[in-house]
Structure formats: structure tokens, C-alpha cells
Amino acid sequence: MPNDKDQPGTPPTARREFLKSAGLFTVTAAGLAGGLEALTRRPGAGSAEAQGTAFVRPARPLGPYDTKEAVTPWEQATTYNNFYEFGTDKGDPARMAASLKPRPWTVKIDGEVKKPQTVDIDTLQGWFPLEDRIYRMRCVEGWSMVMPWLGFPLASLIRRIEPTSKAKYVQFTALYDPKQFPGQRGNVLDWPYVEGLRLDEALHPLTLLAVGLDGRVLPNQNGAPLRLVVPWKYGFKNIKSIVKITLTEQQPKTTWALAAPDEYGFYANVNPAVPHPRWSQATERRIGELGRRATLPFNGYADQVAGLYKGMDLRKNF
Amino acid sequence: MERPLSGTRPAPPRPRAAGRPLGWLVPAVTVGGLLPAVILIQDAVSGALGANPIQRATLQTGLLTLALLVLSLACTPLRLLTRWTWPARIRKSLGLLAFGYGVLHFLIYLFDHGFSLGVMVDDVVKRPFVTAGFTALLLMVPLALTSRKDSVKRLGFQRWTRLHQLVYVAVSLGVLHYYWGVKKDHTPPLIYAGIVIALFVVRWAAPRLRSGPRPARPAPGRPG
């Protein structure tokens, strides 16, 4: 069957021209599309394989602080993380998590305490009965999750180490080790990551030191082996991979408050009435949902914690 | 500021359609530029956009807008440096693709906020980050509307050229929007800023070098 291009009078070069043009068309289109994808596409989520199953979680009724809202699936809670020590992309922590070695691990406790000491993480978590707490978590960026933490109240630890009368604040310091934290090789933030709480905030029964998630050992990308959870504050207050807890007289100089003091305050209480300079904080997207929901004052914990800030202007002390 | 550029003049008549040199170029750029949108839709359907798909789609369409805008702005400097004529032929397609992704970026933003006009106005008025991005998109509207060849004739070449210089403002605001949108690592927006500044410098310097005492190179040969 003769090709319909092969008509009498058409020079044979026309077909060759057509094929050449088609080839150039394909190469150019694919090249441009490939280039644009390389420039703009962000890597997909890292894999979140099961990370050990050391904890056996007893079935239990919901406690007084638990939310009844649906828990964020493990897959999303462990692949969508802000943990700049691993990298600034939310997929980086899950991808790079293997570089962190959470055992052996020691935590130094010092400052205005009567019993300063350095304690192994397993010893530390053995001191207290571990509790499940299903908390809302609200990121300053406008997304939220519901996290089934496993841990113990920070208050238990503080009472055990006996603060002196000078202690007014608690300062937390995360691990600094660029070998384990590739994100620390750049100067994105002033390492090590430091966070802090006022002593009354630290002693609040909602404030947790977490060592697990959903009945399992805390995955590296979620802040292993020890992280802070303060559910009425924005997520960045919840410092991960803690190596030092210091009780201080002065308000700690915390990492994000130093990096951008107009955007990230020391208190960082979830507050729909105080916008971030670049976006409103009135709404949030719960991970797994397409739409937005209203953000609650103190992330829904106002009944428990609003009293801590009586008389304070939370627009100034944001 | 800038003198009329030969690439924006109507193309000389071609001998015949089939043998038209580089006839495949504009369709290839159009298809290549639209493919990322197809891939984005496929990713959205298959769940490959991750835990926060709306945020990812917003970021990706924003980056595509900026990348294509910068590519369209690179055409003239590239032609000035190399004397190739083909960059001028794809400039309009790249610009329109950039505008298309900008509109998509804006629509995703609106969807994200429940198409609430109140939220949008509040954001545009109160937050410089949004003001910059919104203004950049608005500035691209008249450029897209006057992208047809007969618009050049109707407006007159000088006025059309002056109008289209708005793209310099739009791309600068786009980079600023990107810079302000990034929480901490400002390297990528600064790279875009560097490229845009370099392109401005070439635009400014190349014609001046050319009108200097010695011609940089012999006159360009006609394609074909």
C-alpha cells in the first residue's frame, strides 16, 4: 500500500523533512517539559516503613485531654514533617531519617535545678509511666494533624529534678551533629535548635515529652528519641531530638524568634486573631482534607490554658 | 528605554508552508509547556502530590509561572547575544504559558480559600506577599490580551512595546512574591532574582555594545 504522502510530484525529500520535523518536535517538547519538571517538581514523599514496635499500647478510654477527632494516618504523619535538621522540604525528614542514631542517647539536665544530671534516654523514660495522648497539632504554616503521642508530662520530670527558686523558664536544646543531621551543614537556621517555655507552661499537665507515636517508638523524622509537645502552641515550639534541658532565670533566646522575630514569637500560641505577616491564621487545612477549617483559639485548648496568659496582650506577646 | 526589536516585527512572507523552517518549534514549545499541567493533574489523581496536595499544587504552578516567565524573558537577550532568530518565535508562546500557569496558581489559591472574595481582598490588601503576586498576575492580563499579531498593528508598535515592558515589573514582583513566600531558605528565589537581573543587564548592554564603533559580528543570515 503506498503511503499517501508518496504522491506523484512530491519530492522524496518532503517525507524526510516531515520525519525530521516530527523528531525535532518530539525532542523539543520533551526537553522543555522535562526541564520544567526538573525546575519545579518537588520530590515525592519518602518511604515510612515500620520503625520498630517496642511499645505495647493498652486499650484505654479517652483521657481528659484527648481529642475525639480522627487521627492522622501514620503514612502522612511520618512523611510530611518540618524538621529542618534533615532539610527544608517536608519529604526530607522521612528520606534522610536513617542518618540519625537515636540510641544510645543521653539528655543533660542542668541550670537552676537541685539535681543536675546526665541521663540515658531509656533510664529517663523508665522513670515515668508512659501515657497515650491524642492531641491536635497546628503548624504555623496553616496545616494541622491529629497526633497520637506517647510520652510523659514534662511536669513529672521537672518535679523530679527539683527547680531552684530562681528557675523561671525551661530551655530545650536539640542535637547538633551535621553527620547525623545533613540539614545542619547549611546555615538555614542558627544551630543547634533551641526552644523554651515559661515554667508555668512547662508544668501544665498538657505539656508532654514524647518518646513514641501511635504506640510505636518515635520515628526519627518525628523527633526521636525525645521531643516536646505543647499542643496549644504552633508546631515549631515542639523541639525534636532533645539533648539538653536547662532551667533558667532569663527567657531563652529561641531559634525561630531569633531568625524572624516579627514572624515567630516566643509564645507562639495558636491564635486565629493574630495573622502571620504573610497569611491569615484564621483557618487551617487538616492533613487529609481538601478544604479548610476554622482555627480554634489556643488550638482548641483554651479552657485549659487561657488562664496562663491572663492580663497579657497576646498580639504583642505572640 | 529599549529600542524596537526586530523579532517583534511581522515575519517576512514564507515561500511555502510545508518547507517553512522551524515550523515544528512553536507547536513543540506549546505542547512541552502544557505537559507539566497534564503531569500535575495525573499526580493529583494518583495521590502523588503527598499529604498536602493543594499546597504542593500551589507551589508547583507558582514555580511553573515564574520559570516560564523567565524563559520568555530570556528570548530577547539570547537573540541579542547569539543573533539566532528562533528565540523570538517562541517568546509569545512562553509568555502565554506563563500566564496560563499564573491563572491556574491563582485559581488553586481561590479554591484553597473556598472562593471567598473577602479572604482574597483581605490578603491582597494586608499582606505584601500576596499583594506582589496578585499585582504580577494583573499586570500579565493586558499582555495576554494584546498577544495577538493584530494587536501590534492596532496599538502601534511603539505603544505595544511600551505596554509589554510591564513584563519587567511583573517578573520582578513574581520573584519578590516567591522570596517572601519562602519561610527560611532563600537560595532558590535569589537564584531567580540573579537570572532576571542578568537578563536585564544583557538587554540593556547588548544594543549599546552593538551600536559602538565596531560591529560585534557580521550581520545574521536569514534562516532557510
CSV table of C-alpha atoms in Angstrom, one decimal, chain B residues 1 3 12 25 55 90 120 149 151 166 197 210:
chain,number,residue,atom,x,y,z
B,1,MET,CA,14.5,52.8,27.3
B,3,ARG,CA,14.6,50.2,21.2
B,12,PRO,CA,8.6,38.1,6.2
B,25,LEU,CA,9.1,24.9,17.0
B,55,GLN,CA,-0.1,23.3,48.9
B,90,ILE,CA,8.7,31.2,20.9
B,120,MET,CA,-8.8,37.3,49.0
B,149,LYS,CA,-0.3,39.9,16.0
B,151,SER,CA,-2.8,43.9,18.5
B,166,LEU,CA,5.2,45.7,32.0
B,197,ILE,CA,18.9,40.7,36.8
B,210,ARG,CA,26.3,46.8,19.0
